[in-house]
PDB file of C-alpha atoms in Angstrom:
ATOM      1  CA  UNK A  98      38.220 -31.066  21.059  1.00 40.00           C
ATOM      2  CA  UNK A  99      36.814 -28.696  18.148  1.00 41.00           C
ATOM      3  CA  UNK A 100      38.188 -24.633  18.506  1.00 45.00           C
ATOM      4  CA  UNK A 101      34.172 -24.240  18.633  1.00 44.00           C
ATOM      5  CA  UNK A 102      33.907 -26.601  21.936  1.00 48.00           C
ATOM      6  CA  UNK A 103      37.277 -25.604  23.595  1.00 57.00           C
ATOM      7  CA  UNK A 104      36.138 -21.519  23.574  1.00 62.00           C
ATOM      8  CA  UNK A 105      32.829 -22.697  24.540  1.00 80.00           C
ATOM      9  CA  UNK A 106      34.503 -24.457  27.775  1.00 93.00           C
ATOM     10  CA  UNK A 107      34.530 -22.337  30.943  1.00 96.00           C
ATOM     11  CA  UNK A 108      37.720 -20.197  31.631  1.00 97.00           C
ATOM     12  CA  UNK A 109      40.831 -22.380  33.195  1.00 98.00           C
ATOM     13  CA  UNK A 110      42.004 -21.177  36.514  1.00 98.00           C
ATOM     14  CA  UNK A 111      45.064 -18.510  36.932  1.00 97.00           C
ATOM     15  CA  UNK A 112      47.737 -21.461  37.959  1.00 97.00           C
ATOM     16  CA  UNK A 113      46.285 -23.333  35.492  1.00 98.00           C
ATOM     17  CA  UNK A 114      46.456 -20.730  32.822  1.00 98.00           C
ATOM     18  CA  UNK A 115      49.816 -19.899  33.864  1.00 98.00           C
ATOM     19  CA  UNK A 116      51.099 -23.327  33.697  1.00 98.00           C
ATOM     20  CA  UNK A 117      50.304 -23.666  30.540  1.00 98.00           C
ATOM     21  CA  UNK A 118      51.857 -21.009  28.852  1.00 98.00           C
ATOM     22  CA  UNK A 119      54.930 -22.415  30.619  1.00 97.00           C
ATOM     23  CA  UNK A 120      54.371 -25.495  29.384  1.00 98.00           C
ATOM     24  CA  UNK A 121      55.288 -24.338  25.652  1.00 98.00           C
ATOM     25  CA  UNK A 122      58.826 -24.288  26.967  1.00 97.00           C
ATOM     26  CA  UNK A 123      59.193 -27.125  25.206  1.00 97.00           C
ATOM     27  CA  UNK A 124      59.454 -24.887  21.834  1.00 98.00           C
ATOM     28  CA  UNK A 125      61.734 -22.197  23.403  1.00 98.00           C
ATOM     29  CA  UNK A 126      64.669 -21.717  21.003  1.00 98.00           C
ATOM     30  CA  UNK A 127      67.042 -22.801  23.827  1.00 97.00           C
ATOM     31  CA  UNK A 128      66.199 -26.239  22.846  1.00 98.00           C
ATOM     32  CA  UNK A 129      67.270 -25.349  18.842  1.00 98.00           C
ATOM     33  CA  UNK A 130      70.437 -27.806  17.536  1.00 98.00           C
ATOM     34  CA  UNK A 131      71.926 -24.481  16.940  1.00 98.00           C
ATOM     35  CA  UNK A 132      71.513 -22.970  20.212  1.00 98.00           C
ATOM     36  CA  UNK A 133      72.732 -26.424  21.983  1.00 97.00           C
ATOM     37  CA  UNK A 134      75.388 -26.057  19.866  1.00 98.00           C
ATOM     38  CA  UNK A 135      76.086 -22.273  20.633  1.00 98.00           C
ATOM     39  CA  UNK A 136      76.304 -23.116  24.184  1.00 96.00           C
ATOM     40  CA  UNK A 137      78.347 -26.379  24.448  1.00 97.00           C
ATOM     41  CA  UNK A 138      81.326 -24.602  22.429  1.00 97.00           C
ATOM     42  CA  UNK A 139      80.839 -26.601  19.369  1.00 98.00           C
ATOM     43  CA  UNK A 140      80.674 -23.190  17.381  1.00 98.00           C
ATOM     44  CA  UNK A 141      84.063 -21.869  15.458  1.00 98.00           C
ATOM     45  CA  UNK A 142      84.194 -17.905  15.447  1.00 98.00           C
ATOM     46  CA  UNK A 143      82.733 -17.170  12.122  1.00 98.00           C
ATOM     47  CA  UNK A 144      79.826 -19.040  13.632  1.00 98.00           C
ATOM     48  CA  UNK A 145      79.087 -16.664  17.088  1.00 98.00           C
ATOM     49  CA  UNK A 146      80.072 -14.123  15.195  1.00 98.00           C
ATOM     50  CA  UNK A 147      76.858 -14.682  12.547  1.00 98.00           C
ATOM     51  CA  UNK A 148      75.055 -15.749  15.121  1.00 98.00           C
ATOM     52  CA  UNK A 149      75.778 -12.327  16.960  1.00 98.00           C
ATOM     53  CA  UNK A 150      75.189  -9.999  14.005  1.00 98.00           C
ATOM     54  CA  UNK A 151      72.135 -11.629  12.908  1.00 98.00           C
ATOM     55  CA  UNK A 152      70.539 -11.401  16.821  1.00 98.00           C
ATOM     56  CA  UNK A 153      71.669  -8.269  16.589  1.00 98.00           C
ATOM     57  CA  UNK A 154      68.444  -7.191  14.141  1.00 98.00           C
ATOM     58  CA  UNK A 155      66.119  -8.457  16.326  1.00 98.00           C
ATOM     59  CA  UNK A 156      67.675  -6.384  19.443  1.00 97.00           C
ATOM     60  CA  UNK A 157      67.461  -3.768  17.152  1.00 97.00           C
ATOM     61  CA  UNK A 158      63.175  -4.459  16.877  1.00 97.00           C
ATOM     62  CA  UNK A 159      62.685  -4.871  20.552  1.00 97.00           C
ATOM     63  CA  UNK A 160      62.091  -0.969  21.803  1.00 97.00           C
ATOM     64  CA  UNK A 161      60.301  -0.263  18.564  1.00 98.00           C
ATOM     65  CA  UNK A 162      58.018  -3.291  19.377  1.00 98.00           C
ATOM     66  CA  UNK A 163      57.632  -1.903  22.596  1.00 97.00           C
ATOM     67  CA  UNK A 164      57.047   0.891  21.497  1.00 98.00           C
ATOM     68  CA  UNK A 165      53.920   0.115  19.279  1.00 98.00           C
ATOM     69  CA  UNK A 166      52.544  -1.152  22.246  1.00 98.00           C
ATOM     70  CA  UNK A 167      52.584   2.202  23.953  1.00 98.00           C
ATOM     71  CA  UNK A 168      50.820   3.988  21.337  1.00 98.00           C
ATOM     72  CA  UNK A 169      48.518   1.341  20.832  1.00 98.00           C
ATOM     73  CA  UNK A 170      47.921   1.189  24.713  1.00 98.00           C
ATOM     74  CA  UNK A 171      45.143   3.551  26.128  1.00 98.00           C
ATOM     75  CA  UNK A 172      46.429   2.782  29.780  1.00 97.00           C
ATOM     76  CA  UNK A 173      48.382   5.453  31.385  1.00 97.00           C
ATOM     77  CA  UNK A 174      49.409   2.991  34.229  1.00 97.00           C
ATOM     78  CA  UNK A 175      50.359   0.331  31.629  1.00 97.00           C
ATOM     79  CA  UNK A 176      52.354   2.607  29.733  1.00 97.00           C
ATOM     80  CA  UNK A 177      54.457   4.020  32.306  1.00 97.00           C
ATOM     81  CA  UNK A 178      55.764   0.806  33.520  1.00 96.00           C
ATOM     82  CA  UNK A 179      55.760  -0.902  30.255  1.00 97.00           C
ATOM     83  CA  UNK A 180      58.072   2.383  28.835  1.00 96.00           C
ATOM     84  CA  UNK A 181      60.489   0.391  30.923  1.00 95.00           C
ATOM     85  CA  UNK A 182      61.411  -1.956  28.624  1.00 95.00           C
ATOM     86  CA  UNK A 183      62.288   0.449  25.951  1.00 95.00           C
ATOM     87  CA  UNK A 184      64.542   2.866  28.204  1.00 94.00           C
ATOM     88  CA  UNK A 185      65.911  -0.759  28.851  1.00 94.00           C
ATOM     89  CA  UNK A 186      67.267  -0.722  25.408  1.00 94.00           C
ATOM     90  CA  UNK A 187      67.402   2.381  23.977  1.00 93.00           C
ATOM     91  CA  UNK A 188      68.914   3.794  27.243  1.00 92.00           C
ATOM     92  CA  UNK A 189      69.163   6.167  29.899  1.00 86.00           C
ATOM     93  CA  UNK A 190      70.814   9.588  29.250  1.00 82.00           C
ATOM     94  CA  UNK A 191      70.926  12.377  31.457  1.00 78.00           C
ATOM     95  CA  UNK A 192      69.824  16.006  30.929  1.00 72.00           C
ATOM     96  CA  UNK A 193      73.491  16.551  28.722  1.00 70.00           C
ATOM     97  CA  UNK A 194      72.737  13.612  26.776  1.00 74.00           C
ATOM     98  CA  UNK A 195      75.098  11.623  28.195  1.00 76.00           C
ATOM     99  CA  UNK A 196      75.104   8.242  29.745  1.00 78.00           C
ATOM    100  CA  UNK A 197      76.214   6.757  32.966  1.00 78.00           C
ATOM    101  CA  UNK A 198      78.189   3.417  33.421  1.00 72.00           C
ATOM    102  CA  UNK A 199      75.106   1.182  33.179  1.00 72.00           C
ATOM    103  CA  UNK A 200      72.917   2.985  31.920  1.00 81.00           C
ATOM    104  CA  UNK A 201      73.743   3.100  27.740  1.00 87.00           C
ATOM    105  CA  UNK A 202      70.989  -0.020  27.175  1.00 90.00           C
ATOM    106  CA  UNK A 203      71.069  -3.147  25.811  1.00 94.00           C
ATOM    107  CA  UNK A 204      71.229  -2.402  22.053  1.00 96.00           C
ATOM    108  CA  UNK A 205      74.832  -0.674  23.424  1.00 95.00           C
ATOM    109  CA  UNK A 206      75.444  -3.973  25.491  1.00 95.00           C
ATOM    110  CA  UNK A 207      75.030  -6.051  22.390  1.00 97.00           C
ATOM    111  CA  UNK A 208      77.138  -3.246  19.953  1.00 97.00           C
ATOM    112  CA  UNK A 209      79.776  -4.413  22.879  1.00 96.00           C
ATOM    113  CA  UNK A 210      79.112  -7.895  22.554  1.00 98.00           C
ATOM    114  CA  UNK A 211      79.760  -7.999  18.848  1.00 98.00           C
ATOM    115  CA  UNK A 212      83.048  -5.934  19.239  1.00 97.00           C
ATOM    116  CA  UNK A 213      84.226  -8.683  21.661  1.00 97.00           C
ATOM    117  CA  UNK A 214      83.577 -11.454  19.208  1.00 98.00           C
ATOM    118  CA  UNK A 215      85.536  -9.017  16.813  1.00 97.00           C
ATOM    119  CA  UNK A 216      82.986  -7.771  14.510  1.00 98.00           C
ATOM    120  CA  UNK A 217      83.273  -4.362  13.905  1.00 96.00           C
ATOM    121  CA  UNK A 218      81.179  -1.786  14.877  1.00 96.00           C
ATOM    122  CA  UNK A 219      79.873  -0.327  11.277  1.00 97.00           C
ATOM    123  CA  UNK A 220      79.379  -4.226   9.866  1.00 96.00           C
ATOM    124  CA  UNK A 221      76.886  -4.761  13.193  1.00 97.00           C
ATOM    125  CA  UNK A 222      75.056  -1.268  12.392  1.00 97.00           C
ATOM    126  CA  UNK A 223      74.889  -1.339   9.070  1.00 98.00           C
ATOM    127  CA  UNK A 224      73.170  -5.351   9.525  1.00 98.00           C
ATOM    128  CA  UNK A 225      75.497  -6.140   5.886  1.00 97.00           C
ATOM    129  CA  UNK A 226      75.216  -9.993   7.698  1.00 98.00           C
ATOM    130  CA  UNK A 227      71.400 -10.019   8.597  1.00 98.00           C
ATOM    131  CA  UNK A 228      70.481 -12.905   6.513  1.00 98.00           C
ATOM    132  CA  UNK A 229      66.679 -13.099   4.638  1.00 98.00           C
ATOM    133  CA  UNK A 230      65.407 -15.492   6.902  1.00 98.00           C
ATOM    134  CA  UNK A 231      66.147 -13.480  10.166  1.00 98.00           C
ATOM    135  CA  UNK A 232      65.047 -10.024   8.680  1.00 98.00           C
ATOM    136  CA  UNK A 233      61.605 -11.887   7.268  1.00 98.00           C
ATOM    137  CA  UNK A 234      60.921 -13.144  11.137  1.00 98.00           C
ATOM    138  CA  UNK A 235      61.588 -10.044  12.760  1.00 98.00           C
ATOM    139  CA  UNK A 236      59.604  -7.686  10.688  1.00 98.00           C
ATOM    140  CA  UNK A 237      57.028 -10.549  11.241  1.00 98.00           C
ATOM    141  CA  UNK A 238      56.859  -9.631  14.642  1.00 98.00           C
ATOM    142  CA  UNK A 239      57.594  -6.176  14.602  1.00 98.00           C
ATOM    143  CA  UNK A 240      54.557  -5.799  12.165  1.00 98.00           C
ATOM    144  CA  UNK A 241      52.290  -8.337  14.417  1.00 98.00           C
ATOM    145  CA  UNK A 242      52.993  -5.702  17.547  1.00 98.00           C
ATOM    146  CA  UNK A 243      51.937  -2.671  15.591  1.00 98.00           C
ATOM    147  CA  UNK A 244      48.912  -4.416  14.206  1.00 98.00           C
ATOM    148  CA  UNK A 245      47.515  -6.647  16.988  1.00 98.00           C
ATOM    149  CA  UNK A 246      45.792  -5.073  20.286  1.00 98.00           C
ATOM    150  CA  UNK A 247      48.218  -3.396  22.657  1.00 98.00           C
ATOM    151  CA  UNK A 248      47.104  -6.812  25.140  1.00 98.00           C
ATOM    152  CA  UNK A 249      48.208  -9.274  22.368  1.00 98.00           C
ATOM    153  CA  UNK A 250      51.452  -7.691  21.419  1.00 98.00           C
ATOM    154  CA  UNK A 251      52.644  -7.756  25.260  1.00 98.00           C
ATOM    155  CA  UNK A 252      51.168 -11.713  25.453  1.00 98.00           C
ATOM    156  CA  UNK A 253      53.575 -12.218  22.525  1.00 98.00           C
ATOM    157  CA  UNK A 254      56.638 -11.167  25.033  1.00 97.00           C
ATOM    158  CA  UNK A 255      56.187 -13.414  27.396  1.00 97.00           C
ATOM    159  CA  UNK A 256      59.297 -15.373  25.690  1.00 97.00           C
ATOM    160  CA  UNK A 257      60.636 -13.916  28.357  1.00 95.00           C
ATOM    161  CA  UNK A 258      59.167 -16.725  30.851  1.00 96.00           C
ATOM    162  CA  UNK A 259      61.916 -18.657  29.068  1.00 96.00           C
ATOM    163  CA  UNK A 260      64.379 -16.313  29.099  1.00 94.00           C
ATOM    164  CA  UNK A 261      66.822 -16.470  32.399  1.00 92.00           C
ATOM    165  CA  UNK A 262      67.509 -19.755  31.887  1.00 92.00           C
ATOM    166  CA  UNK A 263      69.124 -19.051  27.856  1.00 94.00           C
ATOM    167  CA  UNK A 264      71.514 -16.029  29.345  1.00 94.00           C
ATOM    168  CA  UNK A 265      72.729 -18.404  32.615  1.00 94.00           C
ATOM    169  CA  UNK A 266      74.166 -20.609  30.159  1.00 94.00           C
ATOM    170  CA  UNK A 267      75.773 -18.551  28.327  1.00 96.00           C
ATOM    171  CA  UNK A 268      77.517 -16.631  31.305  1.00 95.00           C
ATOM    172  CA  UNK A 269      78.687 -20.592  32.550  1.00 95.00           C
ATOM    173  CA  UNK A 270      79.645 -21.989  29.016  1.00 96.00           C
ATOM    174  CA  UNK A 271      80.934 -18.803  27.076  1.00 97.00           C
ATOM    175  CA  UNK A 272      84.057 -17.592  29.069  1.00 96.00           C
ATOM    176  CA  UNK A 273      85.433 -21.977  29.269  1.00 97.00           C
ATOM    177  CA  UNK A 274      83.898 -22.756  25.528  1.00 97.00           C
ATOM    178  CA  UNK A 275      85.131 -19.524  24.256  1.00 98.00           C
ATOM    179  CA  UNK A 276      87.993 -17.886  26.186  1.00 97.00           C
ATOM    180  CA  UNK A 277      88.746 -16.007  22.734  1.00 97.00           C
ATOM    181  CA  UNK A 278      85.611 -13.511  23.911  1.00 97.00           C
ATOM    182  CA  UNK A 279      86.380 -10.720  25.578  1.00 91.00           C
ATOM    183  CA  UNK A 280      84.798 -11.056  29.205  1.00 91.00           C
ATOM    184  CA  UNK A 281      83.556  -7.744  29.294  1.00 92.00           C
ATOM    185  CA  UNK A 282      81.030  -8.523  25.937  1.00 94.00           C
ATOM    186  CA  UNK A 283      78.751 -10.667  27.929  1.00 96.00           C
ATOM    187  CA  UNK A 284      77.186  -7.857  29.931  1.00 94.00           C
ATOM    188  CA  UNK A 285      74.294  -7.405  28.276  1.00 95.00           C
ATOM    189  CA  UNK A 286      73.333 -11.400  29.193  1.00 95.00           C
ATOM    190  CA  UNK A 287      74.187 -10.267  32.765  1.00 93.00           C
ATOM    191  CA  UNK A 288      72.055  -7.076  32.826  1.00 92.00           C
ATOM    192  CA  UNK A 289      68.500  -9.044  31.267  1.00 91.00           C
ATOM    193  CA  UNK A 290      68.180 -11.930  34.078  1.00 91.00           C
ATOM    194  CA  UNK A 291      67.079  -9.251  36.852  1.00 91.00           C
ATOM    195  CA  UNK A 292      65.278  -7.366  33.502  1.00 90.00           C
ATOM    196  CA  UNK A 293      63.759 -10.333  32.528  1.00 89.00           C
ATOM    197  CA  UNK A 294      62.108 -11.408  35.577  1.00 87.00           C
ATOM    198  CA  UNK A 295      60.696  -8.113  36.154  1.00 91.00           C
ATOM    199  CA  UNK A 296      59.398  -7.842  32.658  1.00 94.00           C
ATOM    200  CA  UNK A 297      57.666 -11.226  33.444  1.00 95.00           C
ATOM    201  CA  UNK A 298      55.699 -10.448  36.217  1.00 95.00           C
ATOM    202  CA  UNK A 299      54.192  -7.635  34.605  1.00 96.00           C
ATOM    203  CA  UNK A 300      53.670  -9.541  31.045  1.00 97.00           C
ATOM    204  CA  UNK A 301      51.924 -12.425  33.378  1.00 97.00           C
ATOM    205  CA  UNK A 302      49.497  -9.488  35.119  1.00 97.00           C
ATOM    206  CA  UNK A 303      48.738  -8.225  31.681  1.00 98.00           C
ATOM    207  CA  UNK A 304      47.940 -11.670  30.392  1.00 98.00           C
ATOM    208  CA  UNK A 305      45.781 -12.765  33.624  1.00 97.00           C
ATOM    209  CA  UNK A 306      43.538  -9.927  33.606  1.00 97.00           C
ATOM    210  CA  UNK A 307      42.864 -10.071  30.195  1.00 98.00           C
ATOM    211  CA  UNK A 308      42.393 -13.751  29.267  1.00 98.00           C
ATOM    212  CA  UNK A 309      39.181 -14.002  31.642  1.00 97.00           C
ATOM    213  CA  UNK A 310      37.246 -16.381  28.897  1.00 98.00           C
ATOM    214  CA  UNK A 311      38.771 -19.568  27.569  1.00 98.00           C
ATOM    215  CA  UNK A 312      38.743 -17.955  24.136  1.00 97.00           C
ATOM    216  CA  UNK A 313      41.037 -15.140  24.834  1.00 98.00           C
ATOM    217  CA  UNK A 314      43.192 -17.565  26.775  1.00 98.00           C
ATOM    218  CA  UNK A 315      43.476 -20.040  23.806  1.00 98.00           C
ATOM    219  CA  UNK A 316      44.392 -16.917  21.796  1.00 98.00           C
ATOM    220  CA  UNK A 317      47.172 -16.243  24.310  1.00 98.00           C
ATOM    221  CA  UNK A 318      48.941 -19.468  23.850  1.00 98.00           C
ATOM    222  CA  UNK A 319      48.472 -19.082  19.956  1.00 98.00           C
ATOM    223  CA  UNK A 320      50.469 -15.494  20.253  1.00 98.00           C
ATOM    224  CA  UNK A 321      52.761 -17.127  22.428  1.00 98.00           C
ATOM    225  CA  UNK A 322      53.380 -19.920  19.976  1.00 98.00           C
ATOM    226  CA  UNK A 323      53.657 -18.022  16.975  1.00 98.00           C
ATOM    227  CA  UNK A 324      56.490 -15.766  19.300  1.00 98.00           C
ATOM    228  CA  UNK A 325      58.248 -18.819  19.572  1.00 98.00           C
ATOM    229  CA  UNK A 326      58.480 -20.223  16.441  1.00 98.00           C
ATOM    230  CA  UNK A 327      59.877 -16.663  15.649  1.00 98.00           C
ATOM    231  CA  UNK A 328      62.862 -17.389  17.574  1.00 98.00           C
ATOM    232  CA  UNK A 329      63.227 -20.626  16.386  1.00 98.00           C
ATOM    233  CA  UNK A 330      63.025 -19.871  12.507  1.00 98.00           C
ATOM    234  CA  UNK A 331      65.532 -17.021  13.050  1.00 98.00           C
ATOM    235  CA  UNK A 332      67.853 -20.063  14.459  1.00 98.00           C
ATOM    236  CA  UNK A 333      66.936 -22.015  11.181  1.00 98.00           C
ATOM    237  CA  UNK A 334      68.214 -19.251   9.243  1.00 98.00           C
ATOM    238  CA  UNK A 335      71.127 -18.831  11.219  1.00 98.00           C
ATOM    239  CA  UNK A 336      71.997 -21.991  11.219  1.00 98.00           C
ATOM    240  CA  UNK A 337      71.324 -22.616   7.204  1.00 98.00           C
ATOM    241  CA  UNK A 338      73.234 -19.443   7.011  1.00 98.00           C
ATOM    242  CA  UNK A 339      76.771 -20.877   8.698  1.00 98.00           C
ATOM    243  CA  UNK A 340      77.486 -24.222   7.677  1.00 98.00           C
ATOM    244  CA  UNK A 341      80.789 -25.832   9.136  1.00 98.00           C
ATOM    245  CA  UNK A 342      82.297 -25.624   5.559  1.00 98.00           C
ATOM    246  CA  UNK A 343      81.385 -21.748   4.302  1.00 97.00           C
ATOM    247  CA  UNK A 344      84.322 -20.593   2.547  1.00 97.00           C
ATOM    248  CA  UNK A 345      86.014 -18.480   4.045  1.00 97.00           C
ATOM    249  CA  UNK A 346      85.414 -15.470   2.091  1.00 96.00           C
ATOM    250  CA  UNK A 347      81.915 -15.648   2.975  1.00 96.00           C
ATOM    251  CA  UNK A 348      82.836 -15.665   7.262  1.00 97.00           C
ATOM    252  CA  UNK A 349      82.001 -12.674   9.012  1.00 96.00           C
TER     253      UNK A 349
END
């Protein structure tokens, strides 16, 4: 069928619609020989620990994606729950400044995370492992949310469809496959399954009442695609990045 004839074609239904952007599963970076590799413990150290510092970037991105969709957004409604996400994070202090157990976001969850695969704090902040590849794909994205219409830029998160499944598997692999981890690093995989679902349901609402014509649906499985092959060329990089043989003066 020809792009003219398919936007031309009458709207698909909601569960239709819907089932097809879950259909692109299929390209979901949990499937990447890097990330089945990641998550059957056939990683050694230097290898989680690139892998960790180089995600690390892209948690980095996340609010200030989020947060070119809020000034891109003329929605007051939209913008107060999708603020959410960037208080999810950035984090939550009180009045003083100060954060509660909890409540320090997930930017702080993964600055834990790479401590318990024993990077230290300044190499993860000051991103000295971020390799080309990853840093290209991420200010990709970043530069698609500030650019695109608020309504595309949230389409583009709905990676998150995909996204409970990736963090189970690492909270039943990681603490057998890696016992070297400190158990305390993998909160931040805990803390996004509840996160995630309820960033879905509001991503899917967004997409549903937008994507009335066929057109702007087709366009929503486009975004969605080119989100995914953003998490899967980070993985390339990563993976390029951390052979089995580096030397070891090159190991983070």
């Amino acid at each position: 069928m020809s792009a003219d004839t398919a936007t031309d074609a009458p709207a698909w239904g909601e569960q239709e619609f819907e089932a097809r952007l879950r259909e692109l599963e299929a390209g979901y970076h949990i499937h990447h020989p890097f990330n089945l590799r990641l998550n059957s413990g056939r990683l050694q150290p230097f290898q989680v620990r690139g892998w960790v510092a180089n995600r690390f970037y892209y948690q980095l991105c996340i609010p200030m994606k989020d947060a070119a969709i809020l000034s891109n957004c003329p929605d007051r409604e939209v913008r107060r729950r999708w603020i959410e996400r960037l208080l999810d994070h950035d984090g939550r202090p009180d009045a003083q400044g100060r954060f509660r157990d909890g409540e320090a976001g997930g930017i702080e969850a993964w600055s834990r995370l790479g401590e318990a695969v024993g990077l230290s704090r300044e190499a993860l902040w000051s991103q000295q492992h971020v390799v080309p590849g990853v840093r290209f794909a991420v200010d990709a994205y970043l530069n698609f949310a500030r650019r695109a219409p608020w309504q595309e830029a949230a389409i583009s998160s709905l990676t998150e469809l995909f996204a409970p499944r990736i963090h189970a598997d690492r909270l039943a692999g990681w603490p057998q496959h890696y016992p070297w981890i400190e158990a305390d690093g993998l909160q931040y995989f805990r803390s996004r399954i509840p996160l995630a679902s309820r960033d879905v349901e509001h991503g899917l609402e967004i997409a549903l009442g937008w994507c009335r014509s066929r057109e702007r649906q087709q366009r929503a499985l486009e975004i969605l695609q080119f989100k995914l092959d953003i998490l899967w060329s980070m993985l390339d990089a990563i993976e390029r990045a951390y052979p089995d043989d580096l030397p070891e003066e090159k190991r983070p």
